[in-house]
Coordinates of C-alpha atoms in Angstrom, one line a residue:
M23 CA 21.9 -111.9 -67.1
S24 CA 18.2 -112.4 -67.9
T25 CA 19.0 -112.8 -71.6
K26 CA 21.4 -115.6 -70.8
L27 CA 18.9 -117.2 -68.8
I28 CA 16.4 -117.0 -71.6
T29 CA 18.9 -118.4 -74.0
E30 CA 19.6 -121.3 -71.6
N31 CA 15.9 -121.8 -71.2
S32 CA 15.5 -121.8 -75.0
N33 CA 18.1 -124.4 -75.4
F34 CA 16.6 -126.5 -72.8
I35 CA 13.3 -126.2 -74.4
E36 CA 14.6 -127.1 -77.8
E37 CA 16.3 -130.2 -76.4
S38 CA 13.1 -131.0 -74.5
T39 CA 11.1 -130.5 -77.5
K40 CA 13.0 -133.0 -79.3
L41 CA 12.4 -135.4 -76.6
E42 CA 8.8 -134.7 -76.0
N43 CA 5.8 -134.6 -78.0
K44 CA 4.3 -131.8 -79.8
N45 CA 2.3 -130.8 -76.8
V46 CA 5.4 -130.3 -74.8
A47 CA 6.7 -128.3 -77.7
D48 CA 3.7 -126.2 -77.6
A49 CA 3.9 -125.8 -73.9
I50 CA 7.5 -124.8 -74.3
T51 CA 6.5 -122.4 -76.9
L52 CA 3.9 -120.9 -74.6
I53 CA 6.5 -120.7 -71.9
R54 CA 8.9 -119.1 -74.2
E55 CA 6.3 -116.7 -75.2
Y56 CA 5.5 -116.2 -71.6
Y57 CA 9.1 -115.5 -70.8
E58 CA 9.5 -113.2 -73.7
K59 CA 6.4 -111.4 -72.8
T60 CA 7.6 -111.4 -69.2
E61 CA 10.9 -110.0 -70.3
S62 CA 9.1 -107.4 -72.3
L63 CA 7.0 -106.5 -69.4
R64 CA 10.1 -106.3 -67.3
E65 CA 11.7 -104.1 -69.8
E66 CA 8.6 -102.0 -69.9
N67 CA 8.4 -102.1 -66.1
K68 CA 12.0 -101.0 -66.0
K69 CA 11.2 -98.2 -68.3
L70 CA 8.2 -97.3 -66.3
R71 CA 10.3 -97.4 -63.2
E72 CA 12.9 -95.2 -64.8
E73 CA 10.1 -92.9 -65.9
I74 CA 8.6 -93.0 -62.5
E75 CA 12.0 -92.3 -61.0
E76 CA 12.5 -89.5 -63.5
I77 CA 9.0 -88.3 -62.6
N78 CA 9.8 -88.6 -58.9
N79 CA 13.1 -86.9 -59.5
L80 CA 11.4 -84.2 -61.4
I81 CA 8.8 -83.9 -58.6
N82 CA 11.5 -83.8 -56.1
N83 CA 13.4 -81.3 -58.1
Q84 CA 10.3 -79.2 -58.4
K85 CA 9.7 -79.4 -54.6
N86 CA 13.3 -78.5 -54.0
N87 CA 12.9 -75.7 -56.4
A88 CA 9.7 -74.5 -54.6
D89 CA 11.6 -74.7 -51.3
L90 CA 14.5 -72.9 -52.8
S91 CA 12.1 -70.3 -54.2
N92 CA 10.5 -70.0 -50.8
H93 CA 13.9 -69.9 -49.2
I94 CA 14.9 -67.3 -51.7
K95 CA 11.7 -65.4 -51.0
L96 CA 12.2 -65.7 -47.3
F97 CA 15.9 -64.7 -47.6
Q98 CA 14.9 -61.7 -49.7
S99 CA 12.2 -60.9 -47.2
N100 CA 14.6 -61.4 -44.4
K101 CA 17.1 -59.2 -46.2
E102 CA 14.4 -56.5 -46.6
L103 CA 13.4 -56.8 -43.0
Q104 CA 17.0 -56.6 -41.9
E105 CA 17.4 -53.6 -44.0
K106 CA 14.3 -52.1 -42.6
F107 CA 15.5 -53.2 -39.1
N108 CA 18.8 -51.5 -39.7
S109 CA 17.0 -48.5 -41.1
L110 CA 14.6 -48.4 -38.1
L111 CA 17.5 -49.0 -35.8
S112 CA 19.3 -46.1 -37.3
Q113 CA 16.2 -44.0 -37.0
K114 CA 15.8 -45.2 -33.4
Q115 CA 19.3 -44.2 -32.7
T116 CA 18.7 -40.9 -34.4
I117 CA 15.5 -40.4 -32.5
E118 CA 17.1 -41.4 -29.2
Q119 CA 19.9 -38.9 -29.9
Q120 CA 17.3 -36.3 -30.8
L121 CA 15.3 -37.3 -27.7
K122 CA 18.4 -37.0 -25.6
E123 CA 19.1 -33.6 -27.0
K124 CA 15.5 -32.6 -26.5
T125 CA 15.6 -34.0 -23.0
D126 CA 18.7 -32.0 -22.3
E127 CA 17.1 -28.9 -23.7
F128 CA 13.9 -29.7 -21.7
K129 CA 15.9 -30.0 -18.6
K130 CA 17.7 -26.8 -19.4
S131 CA 14.3 -25.2 -20.0
V132 CA 12.9 -26.6 -16.8
Q133 CA 15.9 -25.3 -14.9
L134 CA 15.5 -22.0 -16.7
V135 CA 11.8 -21.9 -15.8
E136 CA 12.6 -22.7 -12.2
D137 CA 15.2 -20.0 -12.2
K138 CA 12.6 -17.6 -13.8
E139 CA 10.0 -18.7 -11.2
N140 CA 12.4 -18.0 -8.4
E141 CA 13.3 -14.7 -10.1
I142 CA 9.6 -14.0 -10.4
K143 CA 9.0 -14.9 -6.7
D144 CA 11.9 -12.6 -5.8
L145 CA 10.5 -9.8 -8.0
E146 CA 7.0 -10.4 -6.6
E147 CA 8.4 -10.1 -3.1
I148 CA 10.3 -7.0 -4.1
N149 CA 7.2 -5.7 -5.8
S150 CA 5.1 -6.5 -2.8
N151 CA 7.6 -4.7 -0.6
L152 CA 7.6 -1.7 -3.0
K153 CA 3.8 -1.7 -3.1
A154 CA 3.7 -1.7 0.7
E155 CA 6.3 1.0 0.8
A156 CA 4.5 3.0 -1.9
L157 CA 1.2 2.5 0.0
K158 CA 3.0 3.7 3.1
Y159 CA 4.3 6.8 1.3
Q160 CA 0.9 7.2 -0.4
S161 CA -0.8 7.0 2.9
A162 CA 1.8 9.4 4.3
L163 CA 1.2 11.7 1.3
G164 CA -2.5 11.4 1.7
A165 CA -2.2 12.2 5.4
A166 CA 0.1 15.1 4.5
T167 CA -2.4 16.5 2.0
S168 CA -5.7 15.5 3.7
F169 CA -7.2 17.9 6.2
Q170 CA -10.0 15.5 7.3
L171 CA -9.7 14.8 11.0
S172 CA -9.9 11.1 12.0
D173 CA -12.8 9.6 13.9
D174 CA -10.7 9.3 17.0
D175 CA -9.5 12.9 16.9
K176 CA -11.1 14.9 19.7
N177 CA -11.5 17.8 17.3
N178 CA -13.5 16.1 14.5
S179 CA -16.9 17.6 13.7
V180 CA -18.9 14.9 15.5
R181 CA -16.9 15.3 18.8
L182 CA -17.0 19.1 18.3
N183 CA -20.8 19.1 18.1
E184 CA -21.1 16.8 21.2
D185 CA -18.7 19.0 23.2
I186 CA -20.7 22.2 22.2
E187 CA -23.9 20.6 23.4
R188 CA -22.2 19.6 26.7
L189 CA -20.9 23.2 27.0
Q190 CA -24.4 24.6 26.5
D191 CA -25.7 22.2 29.3
N192 CA -22.9 23.3 31.6
L193 CA -23.7 26.9 31.0
E194 CA -27.4 26.4 32.0
D195 CA -26.2 24.5 35.2
Y196 CA -23.8 27.3 36.0
V197 CA -26.3 30.1 35.6
T198 CA -28.9 27.9 37.5
N199 CA -32.7 28.0 37.2
L200 CA -32.8 31.4 39.1
R201 CA -35.7 30.2 41.2
S202 CA -34.8 28.8 44.6
K203 CA -32.1 30.2 46.9
T204 CA -31.1 32.7 44.3
K205 CA -31.2 36.5 44.5
I206 CA -31.4 38.5 41.3
H207 CA -30.0 42.0 41.1
Y208 CA -32.5 43.5 38.7
K209 CA -30.9 47.0 38.3
K210 CA -27.6 45.6 37.0
L211 CA -29.5 42.9 35.0
N212 CA -31.5 45.5 33.2
K213 CA -28.3 47.3 32.2
L214 CA -27.1 44.1 30.7
F215 CA -30.3 43.7 28.7
A216 CA -29.7 47.2 27.3
Q217 CA -26.2 46.2 26.4
Y218 CA -27.7 43.6 24.1
H219 CA -30.3 46.0 22.8
C220 CA -33.2 44.2 24.5
K221 CA -35.7 46.9 25.4
L222 CA -36.9 45.0 28.5
E223 CA -36.9 45.8 32.2
M224 CA -37.1 43.0 34.8
K225 CA -38.4 43.4 38.3
P226 CA -39.4 40.9 41.0
R227 CA -42.9 40.8 39.8
I228 CA -42.1 41.4 36.1
K229 CA -39.6 38.8 35.2
D230 CA -39.0 35.8 33.0
P231 CA -36.3 33.5 34.5
T232 CA -35.8 31.7 31.2
L233 CA -35.0 34.9 29.4
I234 CA -32.7 36.0 32.2
K235 CA -30.9 32.6 32.0
A236 CA -30.4 33.1 28.3
L237 CA -29.0 36.6 28.9
L238 CA -26.5 35.3 31.5
Q239 CA -25.4 32.4 29.4
R240 CA -24.6 34.8 26.6
H241 CA -22.7 37.0 29.0
V242 CA -20.7 34.2 30.4
I243 CA -19.3 33.2 27.0
E244 CA -18.5 36.8 26.0
F245 CA -16.9 37.6 29.4
I246 CA -14.6 34.5 29.1
Y247 CA -13.8 35.3 25.5
N248 CA -12.9 39.0 26.1
N249 CA -10.7 38.3 29.1
T250 CA -8.9 35.5 27.3
A251 CA -8.3 37.7 24.2
E252 CA -6.5 40.2 26.5
Y253 CA -4.1 37.3 27.5
F254 CA -3.2 36.7 23.8
D255 CA -2.9 40.4 23.1
V256 CA -0.2 40.9 25.8
N257 CA 3.4 39.9 25.2
N258 CA 3.7 37.5 28.2
I259 CA 7.1 36.3 29.3
D260 CA 6.0 34.5 32.5
E261 CA 7.0 30.9 31.7
P262 CA 5.3 28.5 31.6
Q263 CA 2.1 30.5 32.1
S264 CA 2.5 32.2 28.8
L265 CA 3.3 29.2 26.6
E266 CA -0.2 29.1 25.1
S267 CA 0.2 32.7 24.1
E268 CA 3.7 32.3 22.7
I269 CA 2.9 29.2 20.8
T270 CA -0.1 30.9 19.2
F271 CA 2.0 33.8 18.2
K272 CA 4.8 31.6 16.8
V273 CA 2.5 29.3 15.0
N274 CA 0.6 32.2 13.3
E275 CA 4.0 33.5 12.2
L276 CA 5.1 30.1 11.0
I277 CA 1.8 29.6 9.1
S278 CA 2.2 32.9 7.4
L279 CA 5.8 32.1 6.4
T280 CA 5.1 28.6 5.1
D281 CA 2.1 29.9 3.2
K282 CA 4.2 32.6 1.6
F283 CA 7.0 30.1 0.8
A284 CA 4.5 27.7 -0.9
K285 CA 3.1 30.5 -3.0
T286 CA 6.5 32.0 -4.1
R287 CA 8.5 28.8 -4.9
F288 CA 8.4 27.4 -8.4
E289 CA 6.7 24.0 -8.8
S290 CA 6.0 23.7 -5.1
S291 CA 4.1 20.4 -4.4
K292 CA 0.7 19.7 -2.9
V293 CA 2.5 18.7 0.3
T294 CA 4.3 22.0 0.4
S295 CA 1.0 23.9 0.0
A296 CA -0.6 21.7 2.7
V297 CA 2.1 22.5 5.2
P298 CA 0.6 25.7 6.6
I299 CA -2.8 24.1 7.1
K300 CA -1.3 20.9 8.6
I301 CA 0.8 23.0 11.0
R302 CA -2.3 25.0 12.0
Q303 CA -4.3 21.8 12.6
Q304 CA -1.6 20.0 14.5
I305 CA -0.5 22.8 16.8
F306 CA -4.0 24.0 17.6
S307 CA -5.1 20.4 18.1
V308 CA -2.4 20.1 20.8
L309 CA -3.5 23.4 22.3
S310 CA -7.1 22.3 22.2
N311 CA -6.3 19.0 24.0
H312 CA -3.9 20.4 26.6
G313 CA -4.0 24.2 26.6
F314 CA -4.6 25.9 29.9
S315 CA -4.5 22.6 31.8
D316 CA -3.0 22.4 35.3
I317 CA 0.7 23.2 35.3
I318 CA 3.4 20.8 36.7
N319 CA 6.6 22.4 38.0
D320 CA 10.1 20.8 38.3
G321 CA 9.1 19.3 41.6
Q322 CA 6.0 17.6 39.9
V323 CA 3.7 19.9 42.0
K324 CA 0.5 20.6 40.2
S325 CA -1.1 24.1 40.1
E326 CA -3.9 25.7 38.3
H327 CA -3.1 27.9 35.3
K328 CA -3.0 31.5 36.4
L329 CA -5.3 32.6 33.5
I330 CA -7.9 30.0 34.6
S331 CA -7.7 31.1 38.2
Q332 CA -7.9 34.7 37.3
I333 CA -10.9 34.4 35.0
K334 CA -12.6 32.0 37.4
K335 CA -12.5 34.5 40.2
Q336 CA -13.6 37.4 37.9
L337 CA -16.4 35.3 36.3
N338 CA -17.9 34.2 39.6
Q339 CA -17.8 37.8 40.8
E340 CA -19.3 39.0 37.6
I341 CA -22.2 36.5 37.5
N342 CA -22.9 36.8 41.2
S343 CA -23.4 40.5 40.6
Y344 CA -26.5 39.5 38.5
R345 CA -27.7 36.5 40.4
E346 CA -26.5 35.7 43.9
I347 CA -26.7 32.1 45.2
T348 CA -27.6 32.1 48.8
D349 CA -27.0 28.4 49.3
N350 CA -23.3 27.9 50.0
K351 CA -23.2 24.3 48.8
K352 CA -24.9 25.1 45.5
K353 CA -22.7 28.2 45.2
K354 CA -19.5 26.2 45.6
K355 CA -20.7 23.6 43.0
C356 CA -21.4 26.4 40.5
E357 CA -18.0 28.1 41.1
E358 CA -16.2 24.7 40.6
L359 CA -18.2 24.3 37.3
A360 CA -16.8 27.6 36.2
V361 CA -13.4 26.1 35.6
I362 CA -14.7 23.5 33.2
I363 CA -16.8 26.1 31.3
I364 CA -13.8 28.6 31.1
R365 CA -11.5 25.9 29.6
E366 CA -14.1 24.7 27.2
V367 CA -15.0 28.2 26.0
I368 CA -11.3 29.1 25.5
K369 CA -10.5 25.9 23.7
L370 CA -13.5 26.2 21.4
F371 CA -13.1 29.8 20.3
F372 CA -9.3 30.1 20.4
F373 CA -8.1 26.6 19.4
R374 CA -10.7 24.0 18.3
L375 CA -12.3 26.0 15.5
K376 CA -8.8 26.5 14.0
T377 CA -8.3 22.8 13.7
Q378 CA -11.0 22.7 11.0
E379 CA -10.4 23.2 7.3
P380 CA -11.4 25.8 6.3
I381 CA -11.3 27.4 9.7
A382 CA -14.7 27.3 11.4
K383 CA -16.3 30.7 12.2
W384 CA -18.9 31.8 14.6
K385 CA -21.6 34.4 14.4
W386 CA -23.8 36.1 17.0
F387 CA -27.2 37.1 15.8
N388 CA -28.5 40.5 17.0
N389 CA -31.7 41.6 18.7
N390 CA -34.5 41.9 16.2
D391 CA -32.8 39.7 13.5
K392 CA -35.3 37.5 11.5
I393 CA -35.5 33.9 12.6
D394 CA -33.8 31.5 10.3
P395 CA -34.6 27.8 11.3
N396 CA -31.7 26.6 9.1
Q397 CA -29.2 28.5 11.2
M398 CA -31.0 28.8 14.5
T399 CA -32.6 26.6 17.1
G400 CA -35.1 27.7 19.7
S401 CA -38.4 26.9 21.4
W402 CA -40.5 26.8 18.2
D403 CA -42.1 23.7 16.7
D404 CA -41.8 22.6 13.1
D405 CA -45.3 23.8 12.3
D406 CA -44.9 27.2 13.9
D407 CA -45.2 30.3 11.7
L408 CA -41.9 32.0 12.0
E409 CA -42.5 34.6 9.3
N410 CA -42.7 37.5 11.8
A411 CA -40.6 36.0 14.5
T412 CA -37.4 37.8 15.5
V413 CA -34.5 37.2 17.8
E414 CA -34.7 38.6 21.3
I415 CA -31.2 37.5 22.3
C416 CA -28.7 35.0 20.9
I417 CA -27.6 32.7 23.6
F418 CA -25.0 30.7 21.7
P419 CA -23.4 31.6 18.4
L420 CA -23.7 29.9 15.1
I421 CA -20.7 27.6 14.4
Y422 CA -20.1 27.1 10.7
K423 CA -17.8 26.8 7.7
D424 CA -18.0 29.3 4.9
P425 CA -16.2 27.9 1.9
N426 CA -17.8 30.1 -0.7
S427 CA -18.8 33.1 1.5
S428 CA -22.5 32.3 0.7
S429 CA -25.0 31.8 3.5
T430 CA -27.0 29.4 1.4
E431 CA -23.9 27.1 1.2
L432 CA -22.8 27.3 4.9
Q433 CA -21.7 24.0 6.4
I434 CA -23.2 24.3 9.9
Y435 CA -21.6 22.6 12.8
T436 CA -24.0 23.9 15.4
P437 CA -26.9 26.2 14.8
A438 CA -27.2 29.3 16.9
K439 CA -29.2 29.0 20.1
V440 CA -31.7 31.9 20.2
F441 CA -34.5 33.3 22.3
I442 CA -37.3 34.4 20.0
R443 CA -39.7 37.3 20.2
D444 CA -42.9 37.4 18.1
D445 CA -43.7 41.1 17.3
N446 CA -47.2 40.2 16.3
S447 CA -48.2 38.4 19.5
S448 CA -50.7 40.3 21.7
S449 CA -51.0 40.3 25.5
S450 CA -54.2 40.1 27.6
E451 CA -55.2 41.4 30.9
E452 CA -55.1 37.9 32.2
E453 CA -51.5 37.5 31.2
N454 CA -50.7 40.8 32.9
G455 CA -52.3 39.7 36.1
E456 CA -50.5 36.3 36.0
N457 CA -47.2 38.1 35.8
G458 CA -48.0 40.6 38.6
I459 CA -47.9 43.6 36.3
N460 CA -51.1 45.2 37.6
E461 CA -50.0 44.6 41.2
E462 CA -46.6 46.1 40.6
K463 CA -48.1 49.0 38.8
G464 CA -50.4 49.7 41.8
K465 CA -47.4 49.7 44.2
E466 CA -45.6 52.1 42.0
S467 CA -48.6 54.5 42.0
K468 CA -48.8 54.5 45.8
D469 CA -45.2 55.7 45.9
S470 CA -46.1 58.5 43.5
K471 CA -43.6 57.2 40.9
N472 CA -45.8 58.0 37.9
N473 CA -43.0 58.2 35.3
K474 CA -41.5 55.0 36.5
T475 CA -44.9 53.4 36.5
N476 CA -45.5 54.4 32.8
K477 CA -42.2 53.0 31.8
T478 CA -42.8 49.8 33.7
N479 CA -46.3 49.4 32.1
K480 CA -44.8 49.8 28.7
N481 CA -42.0 47.3 29.3
S482 CA -44.4 44.8 31.0
N483 CA -46.6 44.9 28.0
S484 CA -43.7 43.9 25.8
I485 CA -42.7 41.2 28.2
S486 CA -46.2 39.7 28.4
K487 CA -46.2 39.3 24.6
I488 CA -43.3 36.9 24.7
F489 CA -43.9 34.9 27.9
K490 CA -45.5 31.9 26.2
S491 CA -42.9 31.7 23.4
M492 CA -39.8 32.2 25.5
I493 CA -38.9 28.7 26.5
I494 CA -35.3 27.6 25.8
K495 CA -34.6 24.0 24.8
K496 CA -32.2 22.3 27.1

């Protein structure tokens, strides 16, 4: 359309040119040139526009391509992420499945642990019960094979020593101090001294009450022992008076049989070997605690055991033949004390010593035996020289265990109580005067008893030597 316009314009110009002057023609020429140039510019502009459009299209295409590339990259990345997600999801599911399986296993393990813990608790309880039962059996086994007496047993060594000391005190009280309201029968007393090989002779003016007390205490013990031994030697059938004798006979027989059984049976246990000793300890412990107590008949009437009554009567008569108590009240008290002493002596020498393991023994020391401070007790001090000291009379025997039959290894319960004599001690005229020896000698001369006087003088000299050392510890 623009070309047509240009043509029309050219025609118009040509016509105008013809009509106008040269200036007009020039102007038209300029206009034509202007239009031509304009058309050229338009064409150029069009081309530029087209180029620009192409450039823009190119730019747009490049942008779209960049977006597409980014999209592709994002898609690819998304795809990769999706694949990773799917892979992770699969792993998650696998892990969850494994976790579930592990959880189930853990639960089973926990349940198994709980079951085991309960089983352990049950086993621990069973074990505890077994230990308690084993301890019980072990204790029973220990008790069955142990010969040690318990602290609360009346026959243990401590109680035994205490009871021996109490018996010694009772013996002194029973004999009395021989001073006031007491008459001494010297003739019979001197025979008793001779019986124990004491070459002494006592008289009203030639006497030592402490030594006489010692002699009578010794005699009380031996009198009770000898009379009781006769009771056990006789086959008594007087029930229930003879039960102590029958039980003693039977238990000795049973001890002998069980000891023989343990020694003659193959693989006999310690318990079996302990049976004879346990029987001895148990039976003699019962006899020690209740033997020769008052007897109760079917009607619950209490009476004194016949042996106790018999020995009590005989003992009081025997001791009164050496020392006679003129005070009735004092005499009655001593005679009542005799029952306690008789029972204690019998229990000690016939029962209590047999409860010990090994069986405890006793030993009387003889007149003129050397003093042994380890086995004896008397009136001496720790710093006294006992090298030449000897025994005048043994008042109470040595109570001891002898596991190895060696005196140096004796286990002493109670040392012997002795009255000492020092053979190297000398007498003085002053001592003789103090003890009435010269006065008694003068009286014997007036009666023309020269032989008796010489004998008295000899014995009084011996007595005077020991007066100051003859004090018995209470």
